[in-house]
Amino acid sequence: MGSRAWSVEKRSTLKSDSFSKDIDNLLETGCLSIIVLGASGDLAKKKTFPALFNLYREVLGKFSLLNEAINKGFLPSDEVHIFGYARTKISDDELRNRIRGYLINKNDSSSEHSEQINKFLQLIKYVSGSYDGEDGFRLLDKEITEHEFSKNSQEGTSRRLFYFALPPSVYPSVCRMIKLCCMNKSDLGGWTRIVVEKPFGKDLESAEQLSAQIGELFDESQIYRIDHYLGKELVQNLLVLRFANRMFLPLWNRDNIDNVQIVFREDFGTEGRGGYFDEYGIIRDIIQNHLLQVLCLVAMEKPVSLKPEHIRDEKVKVLQSVLPITDDEVVLGQYEGYTDDPTVPDLSNTPTFASLILRIHNERWEGVPFILKAGKALNSRKAEIRIQFKDVPGDIYRYLMVIVRMPPWTEKWFVWLGQKQGRNEFVIRLQPSEAIYMKLTVKQPGLEMSTVQSELDLSYGQRYQQVKIPEAYERLILDTIRGDQQHFVRRDELKAAWEIFTPLLHRIDSGEMKPIPYKPGSRGPAEADELLAKSGYVQTHGYIWIPPTL
């Protein structure tokens, strides 16, 4: 049997239901129209269009053993057209020129890269119109239909993906216009899907209202609520790590794990986004969505299968098991100088830092605190999951020990240093310098017996030097095209998340809870470290993880 035949047979024996589904979707025959609503805005220019460009460039061959399109990208130009829609009155070329600068790779100045940019930009057509009037959307539908006819797509087989790079306030009107003017005319294998960005409301009531308005017009299978953290490489690795490695199965519970930290830190402030940020604050902006989604993947039970609904069912069960947040397990902060931003009210009560403890009331996690912490203008930039294990029972190395031999060299003297050894920790570094490492106590190399903290380290930049890690938006847009909702937020999941945080947010909004001032460039309020110690976290003194150099 030749090597090519063997490789096809090998893949077919290993592929999961999800992989089989992906192959089916890749073989769809109808042309694809991607419509970026809010095309002239920052989100579209900085995230959406660059993600589409990278999908256009990415070679599909290594995933396409059963597909003719060996050398095509994920968005082949003979099947895909991209439409920008916004209120701004500009031409096709003006939009292309606004986007171009965000597509340039500073590390790739080759003529091939420039040619790819030019070819990609030619796929983009711009339509101007309002978000609540039929005229603009009927014009948009006319342009999309002309594209579909030019590709000889049979009516009803084409695929239409609407990406909402828009504020949530216009979601209902835009959804109505799409439903009225821009849907596929019949169902012969094609589809219409919408991708909506956070924030999905400001509390439980507003989120439910928004969900109801969209749900009246689109089925849940057509709605993709995007949380870009679910597209990050290390977040997508969580279920593989937990359920494909036997070593973790007996350890991943309250008998062995003392506490879990999920941390987001930025070393800069709001930087021109003060007015927007002040409306939401750090809990709505980061914790209620990004960090809570990570918590679900860390804490959920093994799903029945890898089918999206089975995975999302388990995430909902975790959220429904979270106990109400108590005020004594919350620390809020606001960095000094935040209100100097002219777009921020002088007496703003909006937290730019929050550290809080969630407790999950179930058999696996009873008594284990989950510390969610996020802040701006801190002393470092990183996002990570830190799982700290309990102390070793009857630990004979419980303190840092050095064995010294004294003259006449026949006796050993045990010198016990007062500092306690650190606990084992399993750390998943989400960004930057993606890595997975396990912190261990080992013998210090040398002739004498002493112990030291070290690590088993899988740093992606070193281990996968030839592999390009895709941006989160690339993965999630591709998932939307493939119809895979695993990494998107379901309506009941969104509701359960807001049920956890709405009471706390209302107490903050009413002024019952006040943020503590902290200096920019610090760790945040000292009270947050006190809460961390109270939760049972034990700091390892003298140990710093250093990303390995290439």
Tab-separated table of C-alpha atoms in Angstrom, residues 64-530:
chain	number	residue	atom	x	y	z
A	64	SER	CA	-8.081	18.145	2.623
A	65	LEU	CA	-7.006	14.603	1.814
A	66	LEU	CA	-10.539	13.957	0.556
A	67	ASN	CA	-10.879	17.293	-1.197
A	68	GLU	CA	-9.769	18.530	-4.605
A	69	ALA	CA	-8.857	21.954	-3.199
A	70	ILE	CA	-5.375	20.893	-2.122
A	71	ASN	CA	-3.791	24.310	-2.671
A	72	LYS	CA	-6.729	26.520	-1.769
A	73	GLY	CA	-7.073	28.556	1.368
A	74	PHE	CA	-9.991	28.256	3.740
A	75	LEU	CA	-11.622	31.121	1.822
A	76	PRO	CA	-10.930	30.342	-1.856
A	77	SER	CA	-11.454	33.370	-4.095
A	78	ASP	CA	-13.541	31.439	-6.614
A	79	GLU	CA	-16.166	30.656	-3.954
A	80	VAL	CA	-16.093	33.557	-1.473
A	81	HIS	CA	-16.970	37.219	-1.636
A	82	ILE	CA	-16.813	39.681	1.260
A	83	PHE	CA	-19.194	42.587	1.705
A	84	GLY	CA	-18.689	45.501	4.039
A	85	TYR	CA	-21.763	47.370	5.284
A	86	ALA	CA	-21.887	50.534	7.393
A	87	ARG	CA	-23.438	53.976	7.530
A	88	THR	CA	-20.245	55.731	6.423
A	89	LYS	CA	-20.461	56.854	2.794
A	90	ILE	CA	-17.211	55.637	1.219
A	91	SER	CA	-16.258	53.760	-1.939
A	92	ASP	CA	-14.968	50.194	-2.284
A	93	ASP	CA	-11.397	51.458	-2.697
A	94	GLU	CA	-11.646	53.762	0.308
A	95	LEU	CA	-12.662	50.843	2.525
A	96	ARG	CA	-9.877	48.689	1.066
A	97	ASN	CA	-7.327	51.397	1.790
A	98	ARG	CA	-8.558	51.697	5.395
A	99	ILE	CA	-8.125	47.961	5.868
A	100	ARG	CA	-4.803	47.511	4.052
A	101	GLY	CA	-2.595	48.764	6.870
A	102	TYR	CA	-3.989	46.166	9.273
A	103	LEU	CA	-3.169	43.296	6.909
A	104	ILE	CA	0.515	44.086	6.484
A	105	ASN	CA	2.867	41.720	8.305
A	106	LYS	CA	5.927	43.655	9.471
A	107	ASN	CA	7.964	40.448	9.345
A	108	ASP	CA	6.973	39.668	5.761
A	109	SER	CA	7.773	42.299	3.154
A	110	SER	CA	7.832	39.856	0.251
A	111	SER	CA	6.145	40.620	-3.040
A	112	GLU	CA	4.080	37.453	-2.559
A	113	HIS	CA	2.579	38.848	0.653
A	114	SER	CA	1.764	42.155	-1.046
A	115	GLU	CA	0.150	40.307	-3.935
A	116	GLN	CA	-1.963	38.263	-1.504
A	117	ILE	CA	-3.173	41.466	0.151
A	118	ASN	CA	-4.133	42.971	-3.202
A	119	LYS	CA	-6.019	39.849	-4.307
A	120	PHE	CA	-7.837	39.616	-0.960
A	121	LEU	CA	-8.892	43.273	-1.037
A	122	GLN	CA	-10.411	42.745	-4.465
A	123	LEU	CA	-12.841	40.285	-2.858
A	124	ILE	CA	-14.313	43.119	-0.763
A	125	LYS	CA	-17.233	45.233	-1.915
A	126	TYR	CA	-18.761	48.013	0.167
A	127	VAL	CA	-22.423	48.951	0.586
A	128	SER	CA	-23.540	51.992	2.585
A	129	GLY	CA	-26.839	52.142	4.411
A	130	SER	CA	-28.568	52.621	7.750
A	131	TYR	CA	-29.010	49.877	10.339
A	132	ASP	CA	-32.767	50.295	10.647
A	133	GLY	CA	-33.950	50.992	7.087
A	134	GLU	CA	-34.873	48.648	4.267
A	135	ASP	CA	-33.224	50.561	1.402
A	136	GLY	CA	-29.646	49.807	2.423
A	137	PHE	CA	-30.320	46.147	3.179
A	138	ARG	CA	-32.241	45.610	-0.066
A	139	LEU	CA	-29.255	47.053	-1.924
A	140	LEU	CA	-26.980	44.735	0.069
A	141	ASP	CA	-29.184	41.753	-0.826
A	142	LYS	CA	-29.055	42.766	-4.514
A	143	GLU	CA	-25.241	42.827	-4.429
A	144	ILE	CA	-25.050	39.457	-2.663
A	145	THR	CA	-27.509	37.883	-5.103
A	146	GLU	CA	-25.535	39.161	-8.099
A	147	HIS	CA	-22.413	37.564	-6.646
A	148	GLU	CA	-24.247	34.266	-6.133
A	149	PHE	CA	-25.561	34.267	-9.715
A	150	SER	CA	-22.062	35.043	-11.021
A	151	LYS	CA	-20.824	31.882	-9.294
A	152	ASN	CA	-23.673	29.845	-10.761
A	153	SER	CA	-25.006	28.979	-7.317
A	154	GLN	CA	-28.436	27.401	-7.385
A	155	GLU	CA	-30.926	29.489	-5.429
A	156	GLY	CA	-31.058	28.258	-1.841
A	157	THR	CA	-27.644	26.549	-1.874
A	158	SER	CA	-25.620	29.676	-1.148
A	159	ARG	CA	-24.269	30.472	2.299
A	160	ARG	CA	-24.583	33.869	3.958
A	161	LEU	CA	-22.613	34.752	7.068
A	162	PHE	CA	-23.377	38.087	8.768
A	163	TYR	CA	-20.716	39.275	11.224
A	164	PHE	CA	-21.951	41.938	13.655
A	165	ALA	CA	-18.985	44.250	14.328
A	166	LEU	CA	-21.553	46.573	15.889
A	167	PRO	CA	-22.737	47.843	19.271
A	168	PRO	CA	-25.455	45.591	20.762
A	169	SER	CA	-27.945	48.473	20.760
A	170	VAL	CA	-28.482	48.015	17.009
A	171	TYR	CA	-28.621	44.193	17.024
A	172	PRO	CA	-32.442	43.984	17.087
A	173	SER	CA	-32.968	46.386	14.161
A	174	VAL	CA	-30.181	44.803	12.090
A	175	CYS	CA	-31.596	41.320	12.718
A	176	ARG	CA	-35.026	42.502	11.569
A	177	MET	CA	-33.577	43.949	8.374
A	178	ILE	CA	-31.599	40.783	7.613
A	179	LYS	CA	-34.690	38.632	8.195
A	180	LEU	CA	-36.800	40.897	6.009
A	181	CYS	CA	-34.366	41.594	3.169
A	182	CYS	CA	-31.303	39.322	3.107
A	183	MET	CA	-32.224	35.717	3.852
A	184	ASN	CA	-31.756	32.828	1.440
A	185	LYS	CA	-34.917	32.490	-0.636
A	186	SER	CA	-35.271	28.731	-0.116
A	187	ASP	CA	-33.542	25.899	1.673
A	188	LEU	CA	-31.634	23.555	-0.615
A	189	GLY	CA	-28.579	23.069	1.579
A	190	GLY	CA	-27.578	26.686	2.007
A	191	TRP	CA	-27.834	28.709	5.199
A	192	THR	CA	-27.938	32.136	6.827
A	193	ARG	CA	-25.974	32.608	10.089
A	194	ILE	CA	-25.227	35.577	12.305
A	195	VAL	CA	-22.206	36.170	14.541
A	196	VAL	CA	-22.835	38.577	17.421
A	197	GLU	CA	-20.133	40.131	19.581
A	198	LYS	CA	-20.215	40.750	23.324
A	199	PRO	CA	-21.421	42.437	25.431
A	200	PHE	CA	-24.622	40.423	25.382
A	201	GLY	CA	-26.527	42.814	27.615
A	202	LYS	CA	-25.504	44.499	30.882
A	203	ASP	CA	-27.367	42.258	33.305
A	204	LEU	CA	-29.791	39.335	33.315
A	205	GLU	CA	-32.832	41.374	32.288
A	206	SER	CA	-31.176	43.171	29.363
A	207	ALA	CA	-29.472	39.977	28.170
A	208	GLU	CA	-32.754	38.058	28.211
A	209	GLN	CA	-34.479	40.894	26.379
A	210	LEU	CA	-31.773	40.913	23.687
A	211	SER	CA	-31.883	37.108	23.399
A	212	ALA	CA	-35.661	37.202	23.021
A	213	GLN	CA	-35.521	39.859	20.302
A	214	ILE	CA	-32.929	37.935	18.283
A	215	GLY	CA	-34.568	34.590	19.053
A	216	GLU	CA	-37.846	35.719	17.517
A	217	LEU	CA	-36.082	36.108	14.170
A	218	PHE	CA	-33.426	33.377	14.117
A	219	ASP	CA	-33.190	29.817	15.376
A	220	GLU	CA	-30.533	29.059	17.989
A	221	SER	CA	-28.682	27.009	15.354
A	222	GLN	CA	-28.252	30.207	13.299
A	223	ILE	CA	-26.913	32.362	16.181
A	224	TYR	CA	-23.202	32.350	17.039
A	225	ARG	CA	-22.452	34.394	20.171
A	226	ILE	CA	-18.721	34.871	19.903
A	227	ASP	CA	-16.344	35.006	22.871
A	228	HIS	CA	-12.867	35.196	21.387
A	229	TYR	CA	-11.297	33.538	24.457
A	230	LEU	CA	-12.919	30.288	23.331
A	231	GLY	CA	-10.827	30.519	20.163
A	232	LYS	CA	-7.463	30.739	21.928
A	233	GLU	CA	-5.106	27.813	21.372
A	234	LEU	CA	-4.581	26.936	25.023
A	235	VAL	CA	-8.276	27.314	25.880
A	236	GLN	CA	-9.132	24.913	23.070
A	237	ASN	CA	-6.524	22.537	24.510
A	238	LEU	CA	-8.245	22.323	27.898
A	239	LEU	CA	-10.628	19.483	27.134
A	240	VAL	CA	-7.878	17.521	25.400
A	241	LEU	CA	-5.579	17.904	28.390
A	242	ARG	CA	-8.263	16.887	30.857
A	243	PHE	CA	-9.922	13.997	29.090
A	244	ALA	CA	-7.214	12.558	26.809
A	245	ASN	CA	-4.579	12.119	29.549
A	246	ARG	CA	-5.227	9.480	32.185
A	247	MET	CA	-2.788	11.050	34.642
A	248	PHE	CA	-5.156	13.979	35.235
A	249	LEU	CA	-8.369	11.996	35.689
A	250	PRO	CA	-7.832	10.947	39.342
A	251	LEU	CA	-6.262	14.300	40.314
A	252	TRP	CA	-8.875	16.720	38.957
A	253	ASN	CA	-11.084	17.080	42.028
A	254	ARG	CA	-11.429	18.511	45.543
A	255	ASP	CA	-9.396	15.667	47.058
A	256	ASN	CA	-6.215	16.882	45.358
A	257	ILE	CA	-6.771	20.473	44.207
A	258	ASP	CA	-6.716	23.216	46.829
A	259	ASN	CA	-7.630	26.241	44.693
A	260	VAL	CA	-7.883	27.438	41.094
A	261	GLN	CA	-6.947	30.893	39.821
A	262	ILE	CA	-8.027	32.274	36.444
A	263	VAL	CA	-6.211	35.550	35.901
A	264	PHE	CA	-6.264	38.347	33.335
A	265	ARG	CA	-3.792	41.222	33.732
A	266	GLU	CA	-3.054	44.213	31.519
A	267	ASP	CA	-0.196	46.657	32.045
A	268	PHE	CA	-2.069	49.572	30.462
A	269	GLY	CA	-5.244	51.478	31.241
A	270	THR	CA	-8.320	52.209	29.151
A	271	GLU	CA	-6.295	54.183	26.560
A	272	GLY	CA	-9.004	56.120	24.782
A	273	ARG	CA	-11.772	53.616	25.591
A	274	GLY	CA	-12.607	55.244	28.916
A	275	GLY	CA	-16.152	56.250	27.996
A	276	TYR	CA	-17.023	52.793	26.678
A	277	PHE	CA	-15.265	50.967	29.505
A	278	ASP	CA	-16.929	53.089	32.192
A	279	GLU	CA	-20.323	51.907	30.987
A	280	TYR	CA	-19.391	48.266	31.631
A	281	GLY	CA	-16.406	47.897	33.989
A	282	ILE	CA	-13.939	45.052	34.376
A	283	ILE	CA	-16.464	42.430	35.540
A	284	ARG	CA	-18.757	42.841	32.535
A	285	ASP	CA	-15.832	43.359	30.153
A	286	ILE	CA	-13.667	40.385	31.184
A	287	ILE	CA	-14.827	38.258	34.113
A	288	GLN	CA	-18.496	37.537	33.345
A	289	ASN	CA	-17.598	36.247	29.877
A	290	HIS	CA	-13.944	35.403	29.139
A	291	LEU	CA	-12.860	34.135	32.543
A	292	LEU	CA	-16.181	32.445	33.296
A	293	GLN	CA	-15.982	30.523	30.020
A	294	VAL	CA	-12.509	29.294	30.987
A	295	LEU	CA	-13.857	28.255	34.405
A	296	CYS	CA	-16.521	26.144	32.694
A	297	LEU	CA	-13.899	24.216	30.723
A	298	VAL	CA	-11.738	23.687	33.806
A	299	ALA	CA	-14.623	22.527	35.996
A	300	MET	CA	-17.060	20.708	33.693
A	301	GLU	CA	-17.643	16.961	33.689
A	302	LYS	CA	-16.659	14.796	30.732
A	303	PRO	CA	-19.261	15.210	27.974
A	304	VAL	CA	-20.954	12.225	26.362
A	305	SER	CA	-19.176	13.052	23.098
A	306	LEU	CA	-17.429	15.904	21.323
A	307	LYS	CA	-20.684	17.062	19.770
A	308	PRO	CA	-21.204	20.784	20.476
A	309	GLU	CA	-24.477	20.338	22.359
A	310	HIS	CA	-23.029	17.695	24.675
A	311	ILE	CA	-20.125	20.002	25.568
A	312	ARG	CA	-22.366	23.019	26.087
A	313	ASP	CA	-24.751	20.958	28.236
A	314	GLU	CA	-21.904	20.264	30.677
A	315	LYS	CA	-20.869	23.920	30.764
A	316	VAL	CA	-24.406	24.941	31.691
A	317	LYS	CA	-24.429	22.397	34.548
A	318	VAL	CA	-21.297	24.016	36.003
A	319	LEU	CA	-22.807	27.506	35.852
A	320	GLN	CA	-26.017	26.325	37.481
A	321	SER	CA	-23.954	24.848	40.348
A	322	VAL	CA	-22.214	28.141	41.236
A	323	LEU	CA	-23.281	29.539	44.613
A	324	PRO	CA	-24.226	33.230	45.039
A	325	ILE	CA	-21.207	35.540	45.350
A	326	THR	CA	-20.729	36.982	48.831
A	327	ASP	CA	-19.413	40.521	49.363
A	328	ASP	CA	-16.631	39.386	51.699
A	329	GLU	CA	-15.141	37.367	48.830
A	330	VAL	CA	-14.948	40.313	46.436
A	331	VAL	CA	-12.257	42.998	46.134
A	332	LEU	CA	-12.783	45.890	43.710
A	333	GLY	CA	-10.203	48.446	42.618
A	334	GLN	CA	-9.833	51.515	40.437
A	335	TYR	CA	-6.409	52.716	39.329
A	336	GLU	CA	-5.402	56.240	40.263
A	337	GLY	CA	-5.818	58.567	37.289
A	338	TYR	CA	-8.676	56.622	35.713
A	339	THR	CA	-11.074	59.542	36.086
A	340	ASP	CA	-8.564	61.934	34.455
A	341	ASP	CA	-9.905	60.628	31.134
A	342	PRO	CA	-12.317	63.377	29.946
A	343	THR	CA	-14.826	60.708	28.822
A	344	VAL	CA	-15.020	59.229	32.352
A	345	PRO	CA	-17.234	60.891	35.038
A	346	ASP	CA	-15.256	62.454	37.890
A	347	LEU	CA	-17.105	60.398	40.509
A	348	SER	CA	-17.112	57.135	38.566
A	349	ASN	CA	-17.647	54.032	40.703
A	350	THR	CA	-16.592	51.679	37.873
A	351	PRO	CA	-13.986	49.086	38.905
A	352	THR	CA	-10.914	48.631	36.710
A	353	PHE	CA	-9.835	45.701	38.905
A	354	ALA	CA	-11.780	42.878	40.493
A	355	SER	CA	-10.810	39.733	42.361
A	356	LEU	CA	-13.607	37.437	43.468
A	357	ILE	CA	-14.209	33.864	44.534
A	358	LEU	CA	-16.717	31.536	42.929
A	359	ARG	CA	-17.713	28.323	44.698
A	360	ILE	CA	-19.166	25.352	42.835
A	361	HIS	CA	-21.622	23.255	44.794
A	362	ASN	CA	-21.145	19.751	43.404
A	363	GLU	CA	-19.377	16.512	44.259
A	364	ARG	CA	-16.186	17.289	42.356
A	365	TRP	CA	-15.548	20.854	43.521
A	366	GLU	CA	-17.210	21.343	46.910
A	367	GLY	CA	-14.862	23.482	49.044
A	368	VAL	CA	-12.470	24.449	46.220
A	369	PRO	CA	-12.347	28.228	45.650
A	370	PHE	CA	-12.158	29.442	42.049
A	371	ILE	CA	-10.474	32.852	42.142
A	372	LEU	CA	-11.275	35.019	39.113
A	373	LYS	CA	-9.086	38.081	38.876
A	374	ALA	CA	-8.829	40.776	36.200
A	375	GLY	CA	-7.372	44.248	36.137
A	376	LYS	CA	-5.995	47.110	34.086
A	377	ALA	CA	-2.890	49.242	34.635
A	378	LEU	CA	-1.135	46.481	36.583
A	379	ASN	CA	2.533	45.491	36.735
A	380	SER	CA	2.382	42.815	34.033
A	381	ARG	CA	0.397	41.559	31.068
A	382	LYS	CA	-0.724	37.953	31.056
A	383	ALA	CA	-3.679	35.588	31.135
A	384	GLU	CA	-3.318	32.210	32.799
A	385	ILE	CA	-4.986	29.361	34.662
A	386	ARG	CA	-3.170	28.328	37.848
A	387	ILE	CA	-4.302	25.104	39.513
A	388	GLN	CA	-2.668	24.645	42.918
A	389	PHE	CA	-2.625	21.201	44.497
A	390	LYS	CA	-2.828	20.444	48.191
A	391	ASP	CA	0.171	19.841	50.429
A	392	VAL	CA	1.769	16.398	50.348
A	393	PRO	CA	0.427	14.360	53.298
A	394	GLY	CA	3.207	13.537	55.798
A	395	ASP	CA	5.672	15.520	53.683
A	396	ILE	CA	9.223	14.720	54.814
A	397	TYR	CA	10.492	17.560	52.595
A	398	ARG	CA	8.010	20.066	53.979
A	399	TYR	CA	10.725	22.651	54.529
A	400	LEU	CA	13.647	23.606	52.343
A	401	MET	CA	16.350	21.167	53.476
A	402	VAL	CA	20.111	21.238	53.070
A	403	ILE	CA	22.361	18.377	54.219
A	404	VAL	CA	25.817	19.547	55.302
A	405	ARG	CA	28.772	17.299	56.148
A	406	MET	CA	31.027	18.576	58.890
A	407	PRO	CA	34.552	17.476	59.912
A	408	PRO	CA	35.574	14.739	60.318
A	409	TRP	CA	33.092	14.228	57.394
A	410	THR	CA	31.492	11.154	58.936
A	411	GLU	CA	28.378	12.876	60.264
A	412	LYS	CA	25.529	14.570	58.472
A	413	TRP	CA	24.000	17.759	59.757
A	414	PHE	CA	20.478	18.553	58.565
A	415	VAL	CA	19.926	22.256	58.226
A	416	TRP	CA	16.229	23.164	58.013
A	417	LEU	CA	15.526	26.544	56.513
A	418	GLY	CA	12.372	28.209	57.774
A	419	GLN	CA	10.731	28.795	54.408
A	420	LYS	CA	8.136	26.218	53.393
A	421	GLN	CA	8.429	24.534	50.024
A	422	GLY	CA	5.933	25.560	47.382
A	423	ARG	CA	3.023	23.403	46.363
A	424	ASN	CA	2.679	21.637	43.034
A	425	GLU	CA	0.971	23.829	40.471
A	426	PHE	CA	-0.326	23.124	36.986
A	427	VAL	CA	-0.206	26.346	34.984
A	428	ILE	CA	-1.721	27.010	31.574
A	429	ARG	CA	-0.385	30.268	30.184
A	430	LEU	CA	-2.938	31.612	27.693
A	431	GLN	CA	-1.044	34.726	26.640
A	432	PRO	CA	1.584	35.913	25.926
A	433	SER	CA	4.243	33.172	25.501
A	434	GLU	CA	1.735	30.317	25.383
A	435	ALA	CA	2.865	27.462	27.619
A	436	ILE	CA	1.790	24.593	29.844
A	437	TYR	CA	4.007	23.804	32.814
A	438	MET	CA	3.889	21.790	36.013
A	439	LYS	CA	5.694	23.204	39.029
A	440	LEU	CA	7.498	20.497	41.023
A	441	THR	CA	9.846	20.102	43.956
A	442	VAL	CA	13.071	18.383	42.820
A	443	LYS	CA	16.576	17.765	44.112
A	444	GLN	CA	18.978	20.616	43.527
A	445	PRO	CA	21.744	19.282	41.224
A	446	GLY	CA	25.043	18.820	43.038
A	447	LEU	CA	26.830	16.684	45.603
A	448	GLU	CA	24.705	17.712	48.552
A	449	MET	CA	21.041	17.002	49.193
A	450	SER	CA	18.806	20.032	48.910
A	451	THR	CA	15.452	20.672	47.288
A	452	VAL	CA	14.343	23.363	44.891
A	453	GLN	CA	11.285	24.348	42.870
A	454	SER	CA	11.471	23.667	39.136
A	455	GLU	CA	9.074	22.783	36.328
A	456	LEU	CA	8.169	20.432	33.518
A	457	ASP	CA	7.647	22.863	30.681
A	458	LEU	CA	5.843	22.746	27.334
A	459	SER	CA	6.427	26.177	25.828
A	460	TYR	CA	4.746	26.458	22.468
A	461	GLY	CA	7.237	28.897	20.968
A	462	GLN	CA	10.031	26.402	21.563
A	463	ARG	CA	8.253	23.097	20.922
A	464	TYR	CA	6.251	24.188	17.862
A	465	GLN	CA	8.654	26.547	16.145
A	466	GLN	CA	7.376	25.800	12.646
A	467	VAL	CA	3.700	26.035	13.570
A	468	LYS	CA	1.746	29.273	13.213
A	469	ILE	CA	-0.751	29.594	16.051
A	470	PRO	CA	-3.922	31.076	14.555
A	471	GLU	CA	-5.618	34.090	16.037
A	472	ALA	CA	-8.793	33.341	17.985
A	473	TYR	CA	-11.026	35.139	15.493
A	474	GLU	CA	-9.702	32.990	12.639
A	475	ARG	CA	-10.739	29.781	14.383
A	476	LEU	CA	-14.143	31.054	15.375
A	477	ILE	CA	-15.065	32.448	11.973
A	478	LEU	CA	-14.021	29.133	10.431
A	479	ASP	CA	-16.139	27.275	12.997
A	480	THR	CA	-19.098	29.437	12.003
A	481	ILE	CA	-18.631	28.586	8.327
A	482	ARG	CA	-18.440	24.901	9.255
A	483	GLY	CA	-21.513	25.084	11.454
A	484	ASP	CA	-19.681	24.030	14.625
A	485	GLN	CA	-21.149	25.821	17.669
A	486	GLN	CA	-18.913	24.142	20.278
A	487	HIS	CA	-16.940	27.316	20.950
A	488	PHE	CA	-19.909	29.671	21.042
A	489	VAL	CA	-22.223	30.646	23.900
A	490	ARG	CA	-25.697	29.107	23.960
A	491	ARG	CA	-28.700	31.106	25.176
A	492	ASP	CA	-29.237	29.143	28.401
A	493	GLU	CA	-25.498	29.340	29.078
A	494	LEU	CA	-25.608	33.122	28.730
A	495	LYS	CA	-28.595	33.309	31.070
A	496	ALA	CA	-26.878	31.184	33.726
A	497	ALA	CA	-23.754	33.379	33.533
A	498	TRP	CA	-25.745	36.558	34.092
A	499	GLU	CA	-27.643	34.971	36.992
A	500	ILE	CA	-24.304	34.571	38.789
A	501	PHE	CA	-23.103	38.154	38.371
A	502	THR	CA	-26.208	40.359	38.147
A	503	PRO	CA	-26.778	40.744	41.931
A	504	LEU	CA	-23.146	41.792	42.458
A	505	LEU	CA	-23.210	44.178	39.495
A	506	HIS	CA	-26.376	45.844	40.761
A	507	ARG	CA	-24.741	46.418	44.167
A	508	ILE	CA	-21.771	48.046	42.423
A	509	ASP	CA	-23.968	50.132	40.118
A	510	SER	CA	-25.991	51.427	43.081
A	511	GLY	CA	-22.829	52.478	44.931
A	512	GLU	CA	-23.186	49.914	47.733
A	513	MET	CA	-19.721	48.567	46.906
A	514	LYS	CA	-16.817	50.911	46.255
A	515	PRO	CA	-13.541	50.236	44.406
A	516	ILE	CA	-10.275	50.681	46.305
A	517	PRO	CA	-7.719	53.037	44.687
A	518	TYR	CA	-4.468	51.418	43.540
A	519	LYS	CA	-1.355	52.771	41.868
A	520	PRO	CA	-0.833	52.102	38.153
A	521	GLY	CA	1.963	49.573	37.665
A	522	SER	CA	1.222	47.778	40.939
A	523	ARG	CA	-0.304	44.347	41.628
A	524	GLY	CA	-3.631	46.006	42.380
A	525	PRO	CA	-5.164	46.599	45.821
A	526	ALA	CA	-3.322	44.900	48.684
A	527	GLU	CA	-6.693	43.565	49.820
A	528	ALA	CA	-6.727	41.309	46.740
A	529	ASP	CA	-3.581	39.525	47.951
A	530	GLU	CA	-5.189	39.164	51.377
